[in-house]
Short mmCIF file of C-alpha atoms and ligand atoms in Angstrom, two decimals:
data_model
loop_
_atom_site.label_atom_id
_atom_site.label_comp_id
_atom_site.label_asym_id
_atom_site.label_seq_id
_atom_site.Cartn_x
_atom_site.Cartn_y
_atom_site.Cartn_z
CA MET A 24 32.57 -25.57 5.16
CA SER A 25 30.64 -28.60 6.43
CA TYR A 26 28.74 -29.09 9.63
CA SER A 27 28.53 -32.23 11.75
CA ALA A 28 24.84 -32.84 12.27
CA PRO A 29 21.91 -31.13 10.51
CA THR A 30 19.97 -30.93 13.75
CA THR A 31 22.65 -28.87 15.49
CA THR A 32 22.28 -25.12 15.72
CA TRP A 33 25.59 -23.31 15.73
CA LEU A 34 26.00 -20.70 18.41
CA VAL A 35 28.48 -17.88 17.72
CA ASP A 36 29.34 -14.41 18.81
CA SER A 37 30.50 -12.14 15.96
CA HIS A 38 31.30 -9.28 18.36
CA LEU A 39 31.39 -5.73 16.91
CA GLN A 40 31.11 -5.47 13.13
CA ASP A 41 29.99 -2.90 10.56
CA ALA A 42 26.23 -2.80 10.42
CA ALA A 43 26.44 -3.62 6.68
CA TRP A 44 28.52 -6.71 7.39
CA ASN A 45 26.05 -7.95 10.04
CA GLN A 46 23.14 -7.49 7.71
CA ALA A 47 24.85 -9.15 4.77
CA PHE A 48 25.85 -12.03 7.00
CA ASP A 49 22.24 -12.69 8.05
CA ARG A 50 20.97 -12.44 4.48
CA GLN A 51 23.65 -14.73 3.11
CA TRP A 52 23.34 -17.32 5.89
CA LEU A 53 19.57 -17.47 5.38
CA ARG A 54 20.20 -18.18 1.68
CA ARG A 55 22.81 -20.82 2.45
CA HIS A 56 20.53 -22.49 4.96
CA ALA A 57 17.69 -22.51 2.46
CA ARG A 58 19.94 -24.24 -0.06
CA GLY A 59 21.01 -26.85 2.52
CA GLU A 60 24.56 -25.47 2.55
CA ALA A 61 24.64 -24.21 6.13
CA PRO A 62 23.26 -25.34 9.48
CA ALA A 63 20.85 -23.47 11.73
CA LEU A 64 22.64 -20.63 13.47
CA LEU A 65 22.15 -18.48 16.52
CA ARG A 66 24.48 -15.51 16.34
CA PHE A 67 25.01 -12.62 18.68
CA HIS A 68 26.52 -9.44 17.34
CA ARG A 69 26.87 -5.72 17.78
CA SER A 70 26.95 -3.12 15.03
CA ARG A 71 28.72 0.13 14.32
CA PRO A 72 26.25 2.95 13.52
CA GLY A 73 23.87 2.27 10.66
CA VAL A 74 20.27 2.86 9.68
CA SER A 75 18.47 -0.40 8.98
CA LEU A 76 15.34 -0.05 6.86
CA GLY A 77 12.59 -2.63 6.81
CA ARG A 78 12.25 -4.53 3.56
CA HIS A 79 9.24 -2.53 2.38
CA GLN A 80 10.21 0.95 3.58
CA ASP A 81 10.99 4.07 1.58
CA PRO A 82 14.40 5.47 2.69
CA TRP A 83 13.39 9.03 1.85
CA ARG A 84 10.53 8.81 4.36
CA GLU A 85 12.43 7.07 7.15
CA ALA A 86 16.02 8.40 7.17
CA ARG A 87 17.69 11.77 7.15
CA ILE A 88 19.71 10.97 4.05
CA GLY A 89 21.80 14.13 4.23
CA TYR A 90 22.68 13.71 7.88
CA CYS A 91 23.57 10.07 7.40
CA ARG A 92 25.80 10.91 4.47
CA ASP A 93 27.55 13.71 6.37
CA LYS A 94 28.19 11.44 9.32
CA GLY A 95 29.14 8.40 7.29
CA ILE A 96 26.24 6.38 8.68
CA PRO A 97 25.33 3.73 6.14
CA ILE A 98 21.70 3.15 5.14
CA LEU A 99 20.91 -0.49 4.72
CA ARG A 100 17.90 -2.56 3.75
CA ARG A 101 17.03 -5.68 5.72
CA PRO A 102 15.40 -8.73 4.21
CA SER A 103 12.82 -8.54 7.03
CA GLY A 104 9.74 -6.28 7.31
CA GLY A 105 8.93 -3.82 10.10
CA GLY A 106 10.18 -0.36 10.93
CA THR A 107 13.50 1.46 10.71
CA LEU A 108 16.20 0.83 13.32
CA TYR A 109 19.14 3.01 14.23
CA LEU A 110 21.94 0.55 15.07
CA ASP A 111 25.02 1.21 17.12
CA GLU A 112 27.38 -0.38 19.64
CA ASN A 113 24.87 0.22 22.43
CA GLN A 114 22.67 -2.61 21.23
CA LEU A 115 23.00 -6.33 21.37
CA GLY A 116 21.95 -7.97 18.08
CA PHE A 117 20.78 -11.54 17.83
CA SER A 118 19.94 -13.55 14.73
CA LEU A 119 18.50 -17.04 14.50
CA VAL A 120 18.37 -18.89 11.20
CA LEU A 121 16.44 -22.18 11.19
CA THR A 122 13.98 -24.29 9.29
CA ALA A 123 10.71 -22.33 9.35
CA PRO A 124 8.41 -23.80 12.03
CA ASP A 125 4.86 -24.39 10.89
CA ALA A 126 3.19 -21.35 12.49
CA PRO A 127 1.85 -17.98 11.36
CA LEU A 128 4.30 -15.13 11.11
CA SER A 129 2.67 -13.25 14.02
CA ALA A 130 3.04 -16.30 16.29
CA LEU A 131 6.73 -16.75 15.30
CA LEU A 132 7.51 -13.09 16.10
CA GLU A 133 5.72 -13.42 19.37
CA ARG A 134 7.46 -16.68 20.33
CA PHE A 135 10.85 -15.17 19.49
CA ALA A 136 10.19 -11.95 21.41
CA ARG A 137 8.77 -13.76 24.46
CA ALA A 138 11.79 -16.10 24.55
CA ILE A 139 14.11 -13.10 24.62
CA GLY A 140 11.84 -11.64 27.34
CA LYS A 141 11.98 -14.83 29.35
CA GLY A 142 15.81 -14.75 29.29
CA LEU A 143 15.76 -11.14 30.47
CA ALA A 144 13.26 -11.94 33.19
CA ALA A 145 15.71 -14.58 34.49
CA LEU A 146 18.21 -11.75 34.89
CA GLY A 147 15.69 -9.61 36.75
CA ALA A 148 14.61 -7.39 33.83
CA GLY A 149 11.23 -8.78 32.82
CA ALA A 150 9.53 -7.20 29.76
CA ASP A 151 6.14 -7.66 28.10
CA PHE A 152 5.48 -8.54 24.50
CA ALA A 153 3.91 -5.67 22.54
CA PHE A 154 2.20 -6.67 19.29
CA PRO A 155 3.45 -7.09 16.65
CA ASN A 156 7.18 -7.17 17.36
CA ASP A 157 8.43 -5.36 20.45
CA LEU A 158 9.40 -6.11 24.02
CA GLU A 159 8.41 -3.34 26.41
CA ARG A 160 8.85 -2.53 30.08
CA ASP A 161 6.02 -0.35 31.38
CA GLY A 162 5.18 0.72 27.81
CA ARG A 163 8.83 1.62 27.01
CA LYS A 164 10.63 -0.19 24.26
CA LEU A 165 13.49 -2.52 25.21
CA ALA A 166 13.83 -4.74 22.12
CA SER A 167 12.37 -5.37 18.69
CA VAL A 168 12.26 -8.51 16.57
CA PHE A 169 11.83 -9.09 12.85
CA ALA A 170 11.48 -12.05 10.44
CA ALA A 171 12.33 -12.98 6.90
CA GLU A 172 11.72 -16.27 5.10
CA GLU A 173 13.40 -17.77 2.10
CA ASP A 174 12.43 -21.14 0.63
CA GLY A 175 11.36 -22.75 3.92
CA SER A 176 14.18 -21.21 6.00
CA LEU A 177 13.46 -18.48 8.51
CA LEU A 178 15.58 -15.60 9.85
CA LEU A 179 14.41 -14.26 13.17
CA HIS A 180 16.49 -11.37 14.36
CA GLY A 181 16.37 -8.34 16.56
CA THR A 182 18.10 -5.83 18.77
CA LEU A 183 18.16 -5.34 22.47
CA LEU A 184 18.90 -1.85 23.84
CA LEU A 185 21.75 -1.99 26.35
CA GLN A 186 22.06 1.78 26.40
CA ALA A 187 20.49 4.36 24.06
CA ASP A 188 22.16 7.24 22.15
CA VAL A 189 18.76 8.91 21.64
CA GLN A 190 20.10 12.08 20.15
CA THR A 191 21.94 10.42 17.21
CA MET A 192 19.04 8.06 16.76
CA LEU A 193 16.57 10.96 16.37
CA GLU A 194 18.99 12.84 14.07
CA ALA A 195 19.54 9.87 11.78
CA LEU A 196 15.88 8.87 11.55
CA ARG A 197 13.18 11.09 10.14
CA VAL A 198 11.35 12.06 13.31
CA PRO A 199 9.95 15.46 14.12
CA THR A 200 12.64 18.03 14.81
CA GLU A 201 10.47 19.07 17.71
CA LYS A 202 11.65 15.84 19.35
CA LEU A 203 15.19 17.19 19.21
CA SER A 204 14.34 19.92 21.73
CA PRO A 205 15.39 19.24 25.33
CA ASP A 206 11.80 18.25 26.10
CA GLY A 207 11.54 16.15 22.96
CA LEU A 208 14.77 14.29 23.76
CA ALA A 209 13.51 13.65 27.27
CA ALA A 210 10.21 12.37 25.89
CA ALA A 211 11.97 10.10 23.40
CA ARG A 212 14.23 8.78 26.20
CA ASP A 213 11.06 8.11 28.16
CA ARG A 214 9.79 5.83 25.44
CA LEU A 215 12.87 3.60 25.66
CA ALA A 216 13.90 1.22 28.39
CA PRO A 217 17.55 0.30 27.83
CA LEU A 218 18.75 -2.59 29.91
CA ALA A 219 21.29 -0.40 31.69
CA GLY A 220 18.33 1.40 33.33
CA LEU A 221 16.79 -1.85 34.49
CA LEU A 222 19.85 -3.83 35.64
CA ALA A 223 22.71 -2.18 37.49
CA PRO A 224 25.38 -3.16 36.83
CA LEU A 225 24.76 -4.54 33.36
CA PRO A 226 25.61 -8.27 33.27
CA ALA A 227 28.62 -9.29 31.30
CA LEU A 228 27.69 -9.68 27.61
CA SER A 229 28.79 -13.33 27.66
CA HIS A 230 26.39 -14.04 30.55
CA LEU A 231 23.53 -12.10 28.93
CA GLN A 232 24.05 -14.04 25.69
CA ALA A 233 24.18 -17.41 27.46
CA VAL A 234 20.88 -16.71 29.25
CA VAL A 235 19.14 -15.52 26.11
CA ALA A 236 20.56 -18.46 24.09
CA ASN A 237 19.21 -20.96 26.65
CA SER A 238 15.82 -19.36 26.52
CA LEU A 239 15.75 -19.39 22.68
CA ALA A 240 16.91 -23.00 22.68
CA ALA A 241 13.99 -24.00 24.89
CA ALA A 242 11.44 -22.01 22.86
CA PHE A 243 12.56 -23.37 19.45
CA GLY A 244 13.93 -26.77 20.48
CA LEU A 245 17.49 -25.90 19.51
CA ASP A 246 20.49 -28.13 20.15
CA LEU A 247 23.20 -25.51 20.45
CA ALA A 248 26.86 -26.23 19.68
CA ALA A 249 29.88 -23.99 19.04
CA PRO A 250 31.51 -24.33 15.57
CA SER A 251 35.19 -24.10 14.94
CA GLY A 252 34.87 -21.16 12.58
CA LEU A 253 32.49 -19.19 10.39
CA PRO A 254 32.69 -17.94 6.81
CA SER A 255 32.67 -14.20 6.28
CA ALA A 256 30.08 -12.18 4.41
CA THR A 257 30.25 -9.98 1.35
CA THR A 258 28.61 -6.68 1.98
CA GLU A 259 26.17 -5.40 -0.58
CA GLU A 260 25.83 -1.80 -1.67
CA PHE A 261 22.50 -0.10 -0.86
CA ILE A 262 21.25 1.76 -3.92
CA LEU A 263 19.23 4.78 -2.95
CA PRO A 264 16.16 4.98 -5.16
CA ALA A 265 14.99 8.24 -6.70
CA PRO A 266 12.85 10.30 -4.33
CA PRO A 267 9.16 9.38 -4.76
CA THR A 268 6.91 11.77 -6.63
CA GLY A 269 3.20 12.09 -6.98
CA CYS A 270 0.39 11.40 -4.55
CA GLU A 271 0.67 8.76 -1.99
CA ALA A 272 -2.11 7.30 0.15
CA LEU A 273 -1.55 6.13 3.69
CA TRP A 274 -3.44 3.23 5.26
CA LYS A 275 -2.90 2.22 8.87
CA ALA A 276 -3.15 -1.54 9.35
CA ALA A 277 -3.24 -3.14 12.79
CA GLY A 278 0.42 -4.12 12.44
CA GLY A 279 1.83 -1.06 10.70
CA HIS A 280 1.56 1.63 8.01
CA LEU A 281 1.13 0.94 4.34
CA TYR A 282 1.51 3.53 1.60
CA CYS A 283 0.31 3.18 -1.94
CA ARG A 284 1.48 5.41 -4.82
CA LEU A 285 0.11 5.11 -8.35
CA GLU A 286 1.79 6.30 -11.51
CA ILE A 287 -0.96 6.73 -14.08
CA ALA A 288 -1.14 7.55 -17.77
CA GLY A 289 -4.13 7.38 -20.16
CA GLY A 290 -6.41 6.03 -17.46
CA ARG A 291 -4.13 3.04 -16.76
CA CYS A 292 -1.88 2.19 -13.88
CA LEU A 293 1.71 2.36 -15.16
CA ARG A 294 3.15 1.47 -11.82
CA ALA A 295 1.90 0.84 -8.32
CA VAL A 296 4.32 1.22 -5.40
CA PHE A 297 3.48 -0.15 -1.92
CA SER A 298 5.76 0.72 0.98
CA GLY A 299 5.60 0.68 4.77
CA ASP A 300 6.69 -0.91 7.99
CA VAL A 301 4.45 -3.97 7.82
CA HIS A 302 5.54 -7.59 8.52
CA LEU A 303 4.44 -10.15 5.99
CA ARG A 304 5.41 -13.23 4.06
CA PRO A 305 6.12 -14.09 1.36
CA GLY A 306 8.48 -11.14 1.53
CA ASP A 307 7.92 -10.22 -2.13
CA TRP A 308 4.12 -10.27 -1.83
CA LEU A 309 3.78 -6.49 -2.19
CA GLU A 310 6.11 -6.37 -5.19
CA ASN A 311 4.11 -9.14 -6.84
CA LEU A 312 0.86 -7.34 -6.20
CA ALA A 313 2.32 -4.17 -7.69
CA ALA A 314 3.51 -6.07 -10.78
CA HIS A 315 0.06 -7.64 -11.11
CA LEU A 316 -1.63 -4.19 -11.11
CA ALA A 317 0.68 -2.60 -13.65
CA GLY A 318 -0.93 -1.96 -17.04
CA HIS A 319 -4.56 -2.35 -15.95
CA PRO A 320 -7.18 0.34 -16.43
CA LEU A 321 -7.90 2.27 -13.19
CA ALA A 322 -11.49 1.16 -13.28
CA LEU A 323 -10.38 -2.47 -12.94
CA LEU A 324 -7.63 -2.01 -10.41
CA GLU A 325 -9.61 -2.89 -7.28
CA GLU A 326 -11.05 -5.97 -9.00
CA GLN A 327 -7.50 -7.02 -10.04
CA ALA A 328 -6.23 -6.51 -6.50
CA ALA A 329 -9.05 -8.67 -5.12
CA ALA A 330 -8.25 -11.42 -7.65
CA PHE A 331 -4.57 -11.31 -6.73
CA CYS A 332 -5.33 -11.46 -3.01
CA ALA A 333 -7.61 -14.44 -3.54
CA ARG A 334 -5.02 -16.32 -5.48
CA HIS A 335 -1.97 -15.33 -3.40
CA PRO A 336 -2.70 -15.42 0.34
CA VAL A 337 -0.43 -13.32 2.50
CA ASP A 338 0.62 -14.17 6.06
CA GLY A 339 1.00 -10.89 7.94
CA ALA A 340 1.38 -9.79 11.52
CA GLY A 341 -1.56 -7.39 11.76
CA PHE A 342 -1.65 -7.13 8.01
CA SER A 343 -3.85 -8.81 5.39
CA GLY A 344 -4.71 -8.53 1.71
CA ASP A 345 -7.61 -6.22 2.75
CA ASP A 346 -5.14 -3.70 4.07
CA ALA A 347 -3.39 -3.56 0.70
CA ARG A 348 -6.81 -3.13 -0.98
CA HIS A 349 -7.72 -0.31 1.38
CA ALA A 350 -4.43 1.51 0.61
CA LEU A 351 -5.12 1.01 -3.10
CA ARG A 352 -8.64 2.41 -2.75
CA LEU A 353 -7.31 5.46 -0.96
CA ALA A 354 -4.76 6.02 -3.71
CA LEU A 355 -7.47 5.75 -6.35
CA ASN A 356 -9.66 8.14 -4.38
CA GLN A 357 -6.78 10.51 -4.27
CA HIS A 358 -6.32 10.42 -8.03
CA GLY A 359 -10.06 10.78 -8.57
CA ALA A 360 -10.13 13.76 -6.23
CA ALA A 361 -7.18 15.36 -7.97
CA ALA A 362 -9.02 15.15 -11.30
CA GLU A 363 -12.34 16.34 -9.91
CA LEU A 364 -10.74 19.26 -8.01
CA GLY A 365 -8.54 20.22 -10.98
CA LEU A 366 -5.31 19.84 -9.05
CA SER A 367 -1.78 20.07 -10.54
CA PRO A 368 0.45 16.99 -9.91
CA GLU A 369 2.18 18.87 -7.05
CA GLN A 370 -1.18 19.81 -5.47
CA ALA A 371 -2.37 16.20 -5.91
CA GLY A 372 0.73 15.06 -4.07
CA ALA A 373 -0.11 17.36 -1.18
CA LEU A 374 -3.57 15.83 -0.69
CA MET A 375 -3.98 13.38 2.21
CA LEU A 376 -7.24 11.53 2.62
CA PHE A 377 -8.56 9.84 5.66
CA GLY A 378 -11.41 7.30 5.39
CA SER A 379 -11.12 4.87 2.47
CA GLU A 380 -14.84 4.22 2.25
CA THR A 381 -15.82 7.81 1.57
CA ALA A 382 -15.20 9.60 -1.74
CA PRO A 383 -13.42 12.91 -1.16
CA LEU A 384 -16.16 14.98 -2.78
CA ASP A 385 -18.63 13.37 -0.45
CA THR A 386 -16.41 14.26 2.51
CA LEU A 387 -16.25 17.86 1.29
CA SER A 388 -20.02 18.09 0.81
CA HIS A 389 -20.40 17.27 4.55
CA ALA A 390 -17.34 19.12 5.84
CA SER A 391 -18.26 21.52 8.65
CA VAL A 392 -14.90 21.94 10.46
CA MET A 393 -11.53 23.31 9.27
CA LEU A 394 -8.37 22.59 11.29
CA VAL A 395 -5.34 24.88 10.76
CA PRO A 396 -1.80 24.25 12.25
CA TYR A 397 -0.30 27.02 14.39
CA CYS A 398 3.04 26.68 12.50
CA ALA A 399 1.46 28.28 9.43
CA LYS A 400 0.99 31.52 11.35
CA PRO A 401 3.98 33.89 11.37
CA ALA A 402 6.14 33.70 14.48
CA TRP A 403 5.32 37.36 15.28
CA CYS A 404 1.57 36.93 15.03
CA ALA A 405 -0.26 37.40 18.29
CA PHE A 406 -2.44 34.44 17.30
CA ARG A 407 0.55 32.08 16.71
CA HIS A 408 -0.06 29.99 19.84
CA GLN A 409 -3.79 30.48 20.23
CA ASP A 410 -6.98 29.92 18.34
CA GLY A 411 -8.30 32.65 16.10
CA CYS A 412 -7.10 35.01 13.41
CA ALA A 413 -7.75 38.68 12.70
CA GLU A 414 -7.66 37.98 8.94
CA CYS A 415 -5.15 40.83 8.56
CA GLY A 416 -4.00 39.52 5.15
CA LYS A 417 -0.41 38.94 6.12
CA CYS A 418 -0.51 35.11 5.80
CA GLU A 419 -2.59 32.42 4.14
CA VAL A 420 -4.11 31.37 7.45
CA GLY A 421 -6.29 34.51 7.04
CA ASP A 422 -7.53 33.06 3.74
CA ALA A 423 -8.32 29.78 5.46
CA TYR A 424 -10.27 31.50 8.24
CA ARG A 425 -12.19 33.61 5.69
CA LEU A 426 -13.05 30.65 3.43
CA GLY A 427 -14.23 28.68 6.43
CA ARG A 428 -16.20 31.58 7.93
CA GLU A 429 -17.95 32.30 4.61
CA ARG A 430 -19.15 28.67 4.58
CA GLY A 431 -20.30 28.65 8.20
CA MET A 432 -17.48 26.22 9.25
CA GLN A 433 -15.93 25.98 12.67
CA VAL A 434 -12.29 26.99 12.06
CA THR A 435 -9.81 25.93 14.80
CA THR A 436 -6.08 26.51 15.13
CA ILE A 437 -4.34 23.42 16.42
CA THR A 438 -1.57 24.49 18.77
CA HIS A 439 -0.48 21.10 20.11
CA TYR A 440 -1.16 17.40 19.84
CA GLU A 441 -3.33 17.02 22.91
CA GLN A 442 -5.52 19.81 21.67
CA LEU A 443 -5.91 18.03 18.31
CA GLU A 444 -6.98 14.87 20.14
CA ALA A 445 -9.47 16.85 22.27
CA THR A 446 -10.80 18.71 19.19
CA LEU A 447 -11.26 15.49 17.23
CA ALA A 448 -12.91 13.80 20.18
CA GLN A 449 -15.34 16.70 20.51
CA MET A 450 -16.05 16.64 16.76
CA LYS A 451 -16.80 12.91 17.06
CA GLU A 452 -19.21 13.57 19.93
CA ASP A 453 -20.81 16.34 17.86
CA ARG A 454 -21.24 13.85 15.00
CA VAL A 455 -19.22 15.92 12.55
CA GLU A 456 -19.42 14.06 9.22
CA GLY A 457 -16.38 15.44 7.54
CA TYR A 458 -13.62 18.07 7.88
CA VAL A 459 -10.71 19.62 6.05
CA GLY A 460 -7.40 20.43 7.58
CA MET A 461 -3.78 21.22 6.95
CA CYS A 462 -0.70 19.64 8.52
CA CYS A 463 2.63 18.29 7.34
CA SER A 464 2.56 14.77 5.88
CA GLN A 465 4.97 13.57 8.56
CA PHE A 466 2.52 14.65 11.25
CA PHE A 467 -0.32 12.88 9.44
CA ARG A 468 1.71 9.65 9.50
CA LYS A 469 3.34 9.83 12.90
CA ARG A 470 0.19 10.97 14.71
CA HIS A 471 -2.22 8.91 12.62
CA ARG A 472 -3.73 7.37 15.75
CA ALA A 473 -5.44 10.67 16.55
CA PHE A 474 -7.19 10.63 13.12
CA LEU A 475 -8.02 6.94 13.53
CA ALA A 476 -9.50 7.39 16.99
CA ALA A 477 -11.91 10.05 15.61
CA GLY A 478 -12.72 7.99 12.52
CA ILE A 479 -14.15 11.04 10.75
CA PRO A 480 -13.55 11.24 6.90
CA ALA A 481 -11.10 14.08 6.15
CA VAL A 482 -9.45 15.84 3.28
CA LEU A 483 -6.09 17.11 4.52
CA MET A 484 -3.51 19.18 2.76
CA ASP A 485 0.23 19.07 3.25
CA ILE A 486 1.89 22.34 4.23
CA GLN A 487 4.81 23.98 2.51
CA GLY A 488 8.11 25.44 3.70
CA ALA A 489 9.89 24.92 7.00
CA ASN A 490 8.50 22.27 9.23
CA CYS A 491 9.40 20.48 12.45
CA TYR A 492 10.80 17.54 10.50
CA GLU A 493 13.60 19.36 8.77
CA LEU A 494 16.81 18.61 10.50
CA LYS A 495 18.54 21.89 9.78
CA GLN A 496 16.46 23.56 12.49
CA GLU A 497 17.70 21.29 15.24
CA HIS A 498 19.90 23.82 17.01
CA ALA A 499 16.97 26.22 17.46
CA ALA A 500 14.99 23.18 18.58
CA TYR A 501 17.59 22.28 21.22
CA ALA A 502 17.47 25.81 22.54
CA GLY A 503 13.72 25.69 22.72
CA THR A 504 13.44 28.58 20.27
CA PHE A 505 12.18 26.63 17.27
CA GLN A 506 10.25 29.13 15.16
CA ALA A 507 9.40 27.24 11.97
CA GLU A 508 6.99 29.06 9.74
CA ALA A 509 5.17 26.79 7.35
CA ARG A 510 2.93 28.05 4.59
CA LEU A 511 -0.51 26.94 3.42
CA ASP A 512 -1.02 26.53 -0.30
CA ALA A 513 -3.76 29.10 -0.75
CA GLU A 514 -4.59 27.94 -4.30
CA LEU A 515 -4.95 24.30 -3.24
CA LEU A 516 -7.06 25.34 -0.32
CA GLN A 517 -9.31 27.41 -2.62
CA LYS A 518 -9.70 24.46 -5.02
CA VAL A 519 -10.62 22.09 -2.15
CA VAL A 520 -12.97 24.45 -0.31
CA GLN A 521 -14.99 25.32 -3.36
CA PHE A 522 -16.70 21.96 -2.99
CA ILE A 523 -17.83 22.77 0.54
CA PRO A 524 -21.40 24.15 0.51
CA PHE A 525 -22.17 27.60 1.96
CA ARG A 526 -24.19 27.10 5.14
CA GLY A 527 -24.41 30.69 6.26
CA GLU A 528 -21.54 32.91 7.43
CA LYS A 529 -20.27 32.43 10.99
S1 SF4 B 624 -3.77 36.41 8.80
FE1 SF4 B 624 -4.27 35.77 10.87
S2 SF4 B 624 -2.70 34.33 11.34
FE2 SF4 B 624 -1.97 35.44 9.56
S3 SF4 B 624 -0.77 37.09 10.42
FE3 SF4 B 624 -2.80 37.87 10.18
S4 SF4 B 624 -3.84 37.49 12.14
FE4 SF4 B 624 -1.96 36.26 12.09
S1 SF4 B 625 2.05 20.50 11.28
FE1 SF4 B 625 3.53 22.14 11.68
S2 SF4 B 625 3.86 22.11 13.90
FE2 SF4 B 625 2.80 20.23 13.36
S3 SF4 B 625 4.40 18.70 13.12
FE3 SF4 B 625 4.03 19.53 11.12
S4 SF4 B 625 5.42 21.25 10.87
FE4 SF4 B 625 5.44 20.76 13.04
#
């Protein structure tokens, strides 16, 4: 297929397609454009249900694989960074492929999002840009945009919520099952601002697309023209990787989360794996950093990462080489702590550290507070939804209270998120220098801002057994009778706590 003038941007509407087809089309058009075989293209589209992972994300962490398989919802990987999307017919997709303008990635995402917002404002549904890649109305998400670059060509794409099937969205994505309760669903709905709630009636799709197209044309200097036809796309199979094993460190960058997992043998890094919802270019920067680290002794890993970052600058939206180095340092700390605490590989995998600048043993030597989740108390326990424990010996929470009490620590049961925030704020005010705690790893990630706001170094332990994030409990959750009983790993707790000094029994 040929095109008339290289300066023309084709404008098309692909209507409703399989999510895999839409994704393959974008990827393949970007490649063709980079090779000079296809013109710039602005395409509107809608997708049948699918889960779209950001380029760097781990599917096991982001999607409910079993649910998606049961429901025939394909899991796909985008060429662009950012977080996971649940796609369906209720969203309007838009993809722009063009020669990459000379601007940082964060500025391009912002320009793209603001242009969409300007189009919506013309229709009476104004929205604000929310760094790094969202459009929001009063803090509620309306649209998200993403970017991928290949050899000087840029794909900017995104989705605009026309309506929102929040329940399927939450079931397909790995979000807390607590969010599937009636209250949780209402809260999730509250965080979204579909266009149907802002404009009644919804404008015709053709009108909406024309307004958005004009706005994008003005923002990117596009000369839009309709082609006579478009080639199709060949869908690519998504290969589900093996579930990750071993310990994984989490670092929260300004623009997203970054995880680092190290596979180690004989004091050397066999493999480093970085994953997360960050936006960066070149798109293969994290893979190249990982390849660079492989084979080096652990003692030289940070030095090697610094050398790589100096030689290979990365352009990120709220992400820099320093963020990758922080994540690496946390992963190294985690391995160091596992060795010093004498942890099994499973126990090491359950360790979650907060504060990359502080060695875990140092944190433990200053730890004066222990935080315990309510879900580790039996459902029948009178203390389940309140602080305190009678140490009756019928669950591991009693061990935690005893170990903390013997060391003169303040032991607190966390019964809900706001209480965690208040407890951490008080600890900050009291100048607590370190603490230990237990929570599920999903909570640590999704509610990371609470730990960040306090900024106190912490050694946290993942809990075992049922937790809010396991989908199979959703019916109880809908009925508001969710009674998950998690378990603390008493042996891991004992191994961690032994490094906390005795300061007189409380
Ligand atoms: S040990 Fe504490 S939390 Fe566990 S059942 Fe007994 S009183 Fe409840
Ligand atoms: S720590 Fe327990 S209550 Fe909190 S989110 Fe995790 S499983 Fe749910």
